[in-house]
């Protein structure tokens, strides 16, 4: 296996060689023959096509490529396979896979993903711009056409509601855009009330993106018929992935926005959102397929963008249209269609060969920047392993180790029953429901019922403040004594603990702190652990090992009674205080409604 060489260069630097190659005066470095071209520009399948590549870019697309073949030309005979642009993920958090960028690339390149638009706001909430810079520099050493977005909400809302590891504002956003063209956009603006009602910091960040000529991505969770969406669009935000219905997609497209239809591990939104095209008949050119969050388990078990495209086809989308939603539409949305998203002269040679029926999206070969990087489901090149600095691998900074007493909930009465607010988990949905329940009070403390409710706690882990809060959650499913602790707790990524026994909760929290981040489940049978030492979010191990550790933890969760689909993904969002309806941060319960965001008490008055 040869070591990968990143040879991507701007078009203007190599244009004369491309023209000479297309004329036949200069031999191509790579030629793909006898392909059925998926032309995403015209929306047709073209038989008997060939592509000639010079260096990292396409020089020739036609039927006479034999004239481009010289003694040093690598020739790939497609043998009638489909040739399509490499797949692009239009909205993705690499950190959600718990992999480094390099290992993410190793996992997705054989699946046909050749690039993406990555919002690294998870590591930014822990390490600020330094974390974003580390991921950008690592991405640039991989074959991926990796475009980074500047995290817009660090923290996700104001500091009165949660504690993050860093704070970014307009000046930091402006600084990051100065790093170069690979910093492509402002990441999802989750504080959408701040934009609508004129928050100075949020408007300042969007203005910084507009001044730099960059796009701005959205995150709007009020109803699709809420006219405040118009105010949100007026700010210059032109894309949004928080679409869960066909009406959500329709309203965004009608306002000139790009509607991102999400199929993550635990967010199954495409089945409903795609109906804006299949049922309402809307033009799909401003519709994109994205993953948002996919776990390493689902990458191995299901796939990446190949799976998302296949799933859209199964919902009734024509195969070429579905591929457009993950190639040219995405590239046009971010203004980089000259480089990626099509198989056209001048574009980067980011290509996939698909065998069998087109609707099966079965990837046989992946070419990035004119190099064959994966074939038959395996990497064909070796990638350089990234090294992370000390501050990145020692990021769990608790004031002290949690103790069982920290999980006790003091009640307003000594004995009796009281009504409490409860976070209700919804499987395969990012939003929770705000519920209530009656609980017993004994000796001034809340008693959990034998089944149904669990405690949930969040401990600040960045600045040693000692701040923590405890509340109640339902829908976990534990029927045995169990506790789960993890530092993957969107978006501030403090230490999140869920369980039905105070002793076990303290043990799980201590385990995660001792390994400097990750996830640990503690039951009477022992413990299952997923170490994530890089910023408490990422593993330093190969993706195959991480997937197996994650799978073992998932099995242990199921044995304890938690049978949620990709449970870790769903539970990691219980501290995300910008998504309806009820969440918990280190500073307490937060309620999110169409009227706004506010802290609320555990006990209902």
XYZ file of C-alpha atoms in Angstrom:
605
model
C 0.000 0.000 0.000
C 1.434 3.375 -1.019
C 1.322 6.494 1.136
C -1.238 9.066 0.016
C 0.026 12.340 -1.503
C -2.238 15.379 -1.432
C -1.786 17.055 -4.822
C -4.830 19.329 -5.006
C -3.962 22.701 -6.504
C -6.056 25.653 -7.695
C -7.465 25.420 -11.221
C -5.614 28.456 -12.547
C -2.241 26.883 -11.765
C -2.827 23.737 -13.830
C -5.239 25.013 -16.474
C -2.688 25.023 -19.359
C -1.881 21.338 -18.710
C -5.569 20.455 -18.637
C -6.148 22.130 -21.983
C -3.112 20.421 -23.510
C -4.321 17.055 -22.206
C -7.816 17.582 -23.599
C -6.260 18.357 -26.999
C -4.275 15.128 -26.844
C -0.884 16.863 -26.789
C -0.171 15.770 -23.195
C -0.818 12.261 -21.931
C -3.171 11.822 -19.004
C -2.058 10.553 -15.623
C -5.267 8.527 -15.241
C -7.920 7.406 -17.706
C -11.225 5.725 -16.897
C -12.652 3.896 -19.920
C -16.011 2.339 -20.849
C -18.163 3.924 -18.153
C -21.832 4.770 -17.898
C -21.542 8.378 -16.790
C -24.032 9.680 -14.221
C -24.178 13.252 -15.529
C -25.524 15.284 -12.616
C -25.428 18.463 -14.707
C -27.895 17.183 -17.299
C -29.617 14.544 -15.189
C -28.928 11.697 -17.634
C -26.959 8.472 -17.948
C -24.430 8.602 -20.805
C -23.224 5.291 -22.224
C -19.687 4.510 -23.375
C -18.021 7.493 -21.700
C -14.425 7.973 -20.618
C -12.655 10.462 -18.365
C -9.072 11.665 -18.665
C -7.297 13.092 -15.622
C -4.200 15.248 -15.394
C -2.838 15.337 -11.857
C -5.714 16.022 -9.485
C -8.168 17.436 -12.051
C -10.295 16.198 -14.906
C -9.082 17.270 -18.341
C -11.340 15.298 -20.640
C -14.871 13.846 -20.606
C -15.862 12.140 -23.839
C -15.634 9.000 -25.963
C -12.126 9.273 -27.463
C -9.901 8.995 -24.378
C -7.583 6.384 -25.910
C -5.596 9.237 -27.430
C -4.734 10.389 -23.898
C -3.099 7.114 -22.862
C 0.689 7.034 -22.634
C 3.227 4.648 -21.089
C 2.801 6.205 -17.623
C -0.974 6.541 -17.706
C -2.928 4.470 -15.217
C -5.900 2.953 -17.045
C -9.064 1.881 -15.242
C -11.488 -0.099 -17.406
C -14.905 0.557 -15.878
C -16.373 -2.309 -17.872
C -19.772 -0.664 -18.069
C -19.945 0.336 -14.422
C -21.569 3.632 -13.513
C -19.201 6.569 -13.011
C -20.486 9.333 -10.732
C -19.073 12.297 -8.821
C -17.748 11.437 -5.396
C -20.401 11.843 -2.721
C -20.464 14.977 -0.565
C -21.923 15.238 2.927
C -23.456 18.697 3.150
C -23.724 18.781 6.937
C -21.662 16.537 9.162
C -20.042 16.552 12.582
C -17.060 14.224 12.309
C -16.792 14.184 16.103
C -20.100 12.316 16.296
C -18.338 9.285 14.807
C -15.855 9.470 17.721
C -13.063 9.171 15.156
C -10.177 11.394 14.226
C -10.473 12.965 10.787
C -7.949 10.469 9.435
C -9.885 7.469 10.711
C -13.146 8.995 9.508
C -11.568 9.266 6.054
C -10.453 5.620 6.215
C -14.010 4.612 7.096
C -15.913 6.618 4.466
C -13.627 6.725 1.420
C -14.328 3.072 0.485
C -18.036 3.978 0.764
C -17.745 6.667 -1.931
C -17.639 9.796 0.243
C -14.931 12.025 -1.214
C -15.669 15.253 0.612
C -17.881 17.111 2.984
C -18.757 20.277 4.787
C -17.813 19.647 8.370
C -19.041 21.675 11.323
C -16.524 20.990 14.086
C -18.531 22.718 16.781
C -18.133 19.769 19.147
C -14.376 20.116 19.533
C -14.733 23.915 19.314
C -16.922 23.832 22.438
C -14.080 22.077 24.237
C -10.989 23.729 22.739
C -12.202 26.789 20.829
C -10.539 27.771 17.548
C -7.546 25.614 18.435
C -9.684 22.509 18.120
C -11.059 23.631 14.760
C -7.537 24.340 13.507
C -6.336 20.887 14.548
C -9.136 19.197 12.625
C -8.663 21.406 9.555
C -4.936 20.697 9.348
C -5.507 16.976 9.782
C -8.232 16.966 7.129
C -5.889 18.639 4.651
C -3.556 15.631 4.942
C -6.290 13.207 3.858
C -7.740 12.558 0.368
C -11.042 14.155 1.392
C -12.147 17.440 -0.121
C -12.762 18.594 3.430
C -14.334 22.004 3.897
C -14.607 23.252 7.483
C -17.267 25.486 8.969
C -16.640 27.909 11.802
C -18.675 27.022 14.869
C -21.226 29.776 15.393
C -22.624 28.822 18.785
C -19.898 28.268 21.341
C -21.666 27.940 23.675
C -24.873 26.964 21.874
C -26.722 29.788 23.604
C -25.691 32.329 26.255
C -23.414 31.459 29.172
C -26.211 31.850 31.721
C -27.667 28.522 30.571
C -24.565 26.326 30.254
C -20.785 26.255 30.623
C -18.631 25.417 27.624
C -14.897 25.019 27.323
C -14.559 28.079 25.103
C -16.454 31.125 23.885
C -16.383 32.243 20.254
C -17.745 35.493 18.884
C -17.564 37.632 15.750
C -13.835 38.329 16.070
C -12.996 34.625 16.301
C -15.233 33.855 13.336
C -13.491 36.535 11.299
C -10.091 35.151 12.303
C -10.976 31.625 11.177
C -12.173 32.818 7.777
C -8.687 34.231 7.308
C -7.186 30.735 7.366
C -8.025 30.115 3.731
C -10.728 28.953 1.326
C -11.145 25.560 2.994
C -12.916 27.369 5.839
C -16.083 27.506 3.823
C -18.997 28.744 5.927
C -20.440 29.722 9.273
C -21.630 26.578 11.025
C -25.235 25.992 12.033
C -26.608 28.978 13.931
C -28.454 27.140 16.681
C -29.263 30.286 18.606
C -31.972 31.130 16.095
C -33.951 33.235 18.610
C -30.825 35.362 18.951
C -30.796 35.997 15.203
C -34.530 36.687 14.989
C -34.536 39.085 17.942
C -31.306 40.879 17.114
C -28.719 39.444 19.509
C -25.563 41.458 18.852
C -23.183 38.504 19.037
C -25.183 36.292 16.691
C -25.815 39.003 14.110
C -22.146 39.923 14.307
C -21.081 36.378 13.460
C -23.410 36.195 10.465
C -22.124 39.583 9.312
C -18.538 38.296 9.569
C -19.462 35.410 7.271
C -21.168 37.708 4.778
C -18.205 40.111 4.727
C -15.901 37.189 3.987
C -18.156 36.040 1.153
C -18.991 32.805 2.964
C -22.293 30.988 3.405
C -24.099 30.687 6.730
C -25.896 27.538 7.846
C -29.043 27.465 9.948
C -30.745 25.482 12.681
C -34.377 26.594 13.004
C -36.713 24.395 15.067
C -39.845 26.530 15.320
C -42.786 25.413 13.159
C -42.435 25.708 9.390
C -45.379 28.123 9.180
C -43.873 30.438 11.808
C -43.148 33.720 10.037
C -40.048 34.201 12.143
C -38.416 31.862 9.595
C -38.617 34.800 7.181
C -36.658 36.979 9.597
C -34.125 34.189 9.980
C -33.713 33.965 6.189
C -33.409 37.749 5.951
C -30.201 37.526 7.987
C -28.429 35.799 5.108
C -28.652 32.253 6.475
C -29.260 30.104 3.395
C -29.289 26.494 4.547
C -30.958 24.491 7.296
C -30.850 20.835 8.352
C -33.559 20.989 11.035
C -36.233 19.816 8.623
C -38.458 17.016 9.900
C -41.551 17.362 7.672
C -42.221 17.968 3.993
C -43.631 21.376 4.960
C -40.332 22.283 6.638
C -38.518 21.576 3.390
C -41.082 23.412 1.272
C -41.006 26.610 3.326
C -37.224 26.796 3.299
C -36.945 26.152 -0.436
C -39.621 28.767 -1.153
C -37.510 31.320 0.730
C -34.462 30.504 -1.365
C -32.791 28.402 1.300
C -31.252 24.970 0.842
C -33.177 22.307 2.742
C -30.897 19.632 4.158
C -32.650 16.295 4.623
C -31.008 14.333 7.387
C -30.453 10.598 7.763
C -28.097 10.116 10.671
C -27.756 7.082 12.879
C -30.660 8.020 15.122
C -32.285 10.853 13.135
C -34.529 9.307 10.474
C -35.931 12.433 8.850
C -35.575 11.674 5.130
C -38.614 9.420 5.063
C -40.834 12.445 5.776
C -38.829 15.349 4.370
C -38.276 13.761 0.945
C -42.045 13.975 0.371
C -41.555 17.653 -0.478
C -40.196 16.290 -3.755
C -41.998 12.959 -4.182
C -45.461 14.163 -3.089
C -45.480 17.953 -3.368
C -43.488 17.820 -6.588
C -41.052 20.590 -5.636
C -37.910 21.101 -7.676
C -35.108 19.168 -5.886
C -32.250 21.467 -6.891
C -32.217 23.129 -3.460
C -32.605 19.863 -1.565
C -29.568 18.143 -0.068
C -28.987 14.796 1.587
C -26.868 14.982 4.737
C -25.950 12.826 7.726
C -25.499 15.396 10.533
C -24.511 12.724 13.079
C -23.520 9.138 12.320
C -21.900 6.839 14.833
C -18.925 4.681 13.981
C -21.172 1.632 14.441
C -23.573 2.822 11.766
C -20.700 3.663 9.411
C -19.597 0.028 9.630
C -23.061 -1.541 9.746
C -24.919 0.649 7.225
C -22.571 3.021 5.441
C -22.275 6.761 4.962
C -23.565 8.850 2.050
C -23.957 5.695 -0.061
C -26.495 4.502 2.506
C -28.245 7.893 2.654
C -28.571 8.049 -1.150
C -29.835 4.460 -1.297
C -32.387 5.237 1.407
C -33.687 8.255 -0.550
C -34.056 6.106 -3.664
C -36.118 3.646 -1.635
C -38.449 6.523 -0.735
C -39.235 7.017 -4.421
C -36.533 9.410 -5.611
C -35.021 8.707 -9.027
C -31.437 7.444 -8.648
C -29.861 10.306 -10.621
C -31.857 12.858 -8.610
C -30.781 11.278 -5.329
C -27.137 11.407 -6.440
C -27.589 15.064 -7.413
C -28.799 15.729 -3.850
C -25.437 14.508 -2.557
C -23.151 15.993 -5.200
C -23.934 18.980 -7.421
C -26.665 20.430 -5.186
C -24.307 20.380 -2.224
C -21.401 21.871 -4.155
C -23.590 24.645 -5.567
C -24.927 25.475 -2.107
C -21.388 26.212 -0.851
C -20.114 27.814 -4.059
C -17.490 25.182 -4.900
C -19.107 23.462 -7.884
C -16.114 24.472 -10.024
C -14.026 22.067 -7.911
C -16.303 19.277 -6.661
C -19.721 17.735 -7.205
C -19.607 17.016 -10.961
C -17.691 14.966 -13.513
C -16.712 17.827 -15.807
C -13.480 19.185 -17.319
C -11.602 21.322 -14.814
C -13.163 19.744 -11.718
C -11.202 17.697 -9.239
C -11.135 14.041 -10.212
C -13.229 12.914 -7.237
C -15.060 9.943 -8.724
C -16.847 6.761 -7.739
C -17.445 3.617 -9.774
C -20.761 1.937 -8.947
C -21.435 -1.682 -9.889
C -24.715 -3.509 -10.327
C -27.967 -1.571 -10.336
C -27.528 2.169 -9.889
C -30.223 2.200 -7.189
C -28.082 -0.107 -5.044
C -25.286 2.520 -4.821
C -22.701 -0.241 -4.538
C -19.271 1.441 -4.550
C -16.537 -0.543 -6.314
C -13.829 2.144 -6.489
C -13.179 5.618 -5.099
C -10.871 8.116 -6.798
C -9.847 11.308 -5.013
C -7.842 14.043 -6.644
C -6.933 11.710 -9.511
C -5.682 8.874 -7.267
C -7.352 5.544 -6.643
C -7.727 5.624 -2.872
C -10.111 2.709 -2.288
C -11.134 -0.394 -4.195
C -13.511 -3.267 -3.407
C -14.334 -1.854 0.018
C -10.705 -1.412 1.124
C -8.289 1.479 1.255
C -5.687 1.450 -1.519
C -3.448 4.088 0.065
C -1.976 4.533 3.523
C -2.868 7.671 5.491
C -0.593 9.438 7.943
C -1.750 9.073 11.549
C -2.416 12.358 13.315
C -0.762 13.386 16.581
C -2.689 15.498 19.095
C -1.117 17.848 21.690
C -1.244 17.337 25.448
C -4.038 19.823 26.111
C -6.247 17.918 23.694
C -5.806 14.611 25.497
C -6.163 15.999 29.027
C -9.419 17.902 28.782
C -11.514 16.433 31.623
C -11.005 18.939 34.422
C -13.487 18.291 37.226
C -13.368 20.276 40.448
C -13.508 16.926 42.275
C -14.630 13.396 41.622
C -18.450 13.020 41.809
C -19.758 11.183 44.865
C -23.061 9.350 45.439
C -24.385 12.279 47.477
C -24.028 14.543 44.427
C -26.873 12.660 42.761
C -29.361 13.124 45.610
C -32.264 15.432 44.775
C -33.437 17.630 47.642
C -37.208 18.129 47.710
C -39.307 21.090 48.910
C -41.075 18.836 51.443
C -39.898 16.160 53.877
C -42.467 13.486 53.075
C -45.259 12.895 50.552
C -45.627 13.209 46.794
C -44.726 16.101 44.517
C -44.986 16.844 40.789
C -41.711 17.092 38.902
C -40.671 17.990 35.369
C -39.294 15.066 33.388
C -37.266 14.910 30.171
C -38.904 12.315 27.908
C -36.600 10.747 25.324
C -37.965 10.067 21.833
C -36.350 7.315 19.829
C -34.917 8.351 16.432
C -35.673 12.033 17.090
C -33.442 14.873 18.195
C -36.199 16.610 20.135
C -37.357 15.559 23.606
C -40.753 16.078 25.196
C -41.393 17.989 28.409
C -43.356 15.693 30.692
C -44.342 15.588 34.360
C -44.602 12.838 36.950
C -45.516 12.304 40.592
C -42.624 11.102 42.763
C -42.305 9.990 46.375
C -40.392 12.121 48.856
C -38.695 10.466 51.806
C -36.599 12.329 54.367
C -36.538 15.350 52.050
C -35.152 13.430 49.061
C -36.695 12.287 45.772
C -37.164 8.525 45.545
C -37.073 6.899 42.124
C -39.897 4.490 41.349
C -38.871 0.844 40.720
C -39.301 1.277 36.943
C -39.611 4.143 34.494
C -37.603 7.127 35.684
C -33.853 7.630 35.863
C -31.761 10.426 37.234
C -29.742 12.566 34.859
C -26.861 14.789 35.978
C -24.449 17.158 34.260
C -21.084 18.125 35.819
C -19.036 21.024 34.452
C -15.716 19.574 33.255
C -13.791 22.402 31.606
C -12.937 24.980 34.270
C -13.205 23.100 37.588
C -16.134 25.245 38.720
C -17.802 22.385 40.597
C -21.155 23.356 39.056
C -23.557 20.470 38.544
C -27.284 19.779 38.327
C -29.555 16.765 38.647
C -32.984 16.106 37.097
C -35.176 13.220 35.935
C -35.527 11.472 32.575
C -37.837 8.793 31.182
C -37.570 6.529 28.179
C -34.112 5.119 29.001
C -35.439 1.643 29.703
C -33.080 0.478 32.454
C -34.722 -2.427 34.306
C -31.508 -3.350 36.103
C -29.327 -1.228 38.363
C -27.241 0.698 35.871
C -25.505 3.997 35.190
C -24.042 5.530 32.038
C -21.528 8.385 32.089
C -20.028 10.158 29.093
C -18.213 13.313 28.063
C -19.960 13.283 24.681
C -22.808 15.596 25.725
C -23.756 18.075 23.040
C -22.848 20.791 22.719
C -20.794 21.904 25.695
C -19.663 18.330 26.309
C -19.651 18.407 30.062
C -19.829 15.133 31.990
C -23.301 13.605 31.525
C -24.473 10.826 33.855
C -27.722 8.821 33.587
C -28.758 6.087 35.964
C -31.097 4.636 38.559
C -28.608 4.185 41.392
C -26.471 6.892 42.996
C -23.543 4.560 43.756
C -23.377 3.290 40.194
C -23.656 6.820 38.826
C -20.652 7.914 40.892
C -18.696 4.856 39.735
C -19.462 5.514 36.066
C -18.510 9.182 36.386
C -15.230 8.279 38.091
C -14.377 5.788 35.355
C -14.885 8.308 32.568
C -12.865 10.951 34.405
C -10.007 8.498 35.026
C -9.623 7.739 31.309
C -9.839 11.424 30.337
C -13.100 11.112 28.478
C -15.378 8.681 26.759
C -18.335 6.618 27.897
C -18.757 3.997 30.606
C -21.700 1.841 31.627
C -21.630 0.326 35.123
C -23.997 -2.496 36.145
C -23.888 -5.299 38.721
C -22.151 -7.400 36.033
C -19.245 -4.982 35.667
C -18.472 -2.198 33.231
C -18.287 -1.522 29.508
C -16.011 1.316 28.438
C -15.437 3.361 25.266
C -12.273 5.492 25.764
C -12.315 8.847 23.933
C -9.198 10.655 25.143
C -9.005 13.371 22.458
C -11.015 16.303 23.844
C -13.227 13.706 25.553
C -14.827 13.215 22.122
C -12.549 11.200 19.840
C -10.665 7.939 19.988
C -7.028 7.648 18.975
C -7.586 4.080 17.740
C -8.385 2.686 14.254
C -12.046 2.943 13.331
C -12.483 -0.836 13.343
C -11.478 -0.981 17.028
C -13.632 1.990 17.940
C -16.626 0.416 16.230
C -16.151 -2.804 18.200
C -15.814 -0.956 21.538
C -18.897 1.077 20.691
C -20.784 -2.089 19.747
C -19.839 -3.751 23.042
C -21.120 -0.742 24.954
C -24.336 -0.772 22.924
C -24.855 -4.450 23.727
C -24.297 -3.781 27.414
C -26.868 -0.976 27.289
C -29.380 -3.322 25.687
C -28.746 -5.967 28.330
C -29.435 -3.334 30.992
C -32.751 -2.539 29.292
C -31.866 0.500 27.141
C -32.948 -0.602 23.673
C -33.015 2.763 21.929
C -31.746 2.703 18.352
C -28.101 3.866 18.532
C -28.745 4.856 22.117
C -25.473 6.711 22.708
C -26.275 9.107 19.876
C -29.723 9.905 21.254
C -28.641 10.218 24.883
C -25.691 12.469 24.019
C -28.161 15.207 23.023
C -29.969 15.412 26.370
C -27.781 18.362 27.361
C -28.276 20.308 24.101
C -30.173 23.350 25.338
C -31.314 24.738 21.977
C -33.491 21.848 20.808
C -37.060 21.490 22.149
C -38.501 20.782 24.575
C -36.614 20.074 27.831
C -32.880 19.610 28.439
C -30.387 19.635 31.302
C -27.122 21.587 31.484
C -24.657 21.990 34.327
C -26.728 25.015 35.373
C -30.122 23.318 35.518
C -33.191 22.416 33.499
C -33.764 24.412 30.325
C -37.125 24.601 28.558
C -37.252 25.431 24.845
C -40.581 26.604 23.425
C -41.705 28.787 20.491
C -41.713 31.685 22.945
C -38.046 31.275 23.779
C -35.519 29.528 26.027
C -35.598 29.718 29.818
C -34.404 27.927 32.912
C -37.102 26.117 34.890
C -37.183 24.340 38.209
C -37.408 20.602 38.650
C -40.457 20.875 40.883
C -43.701 22.106 39.350
C -45.177 24.886 41.448
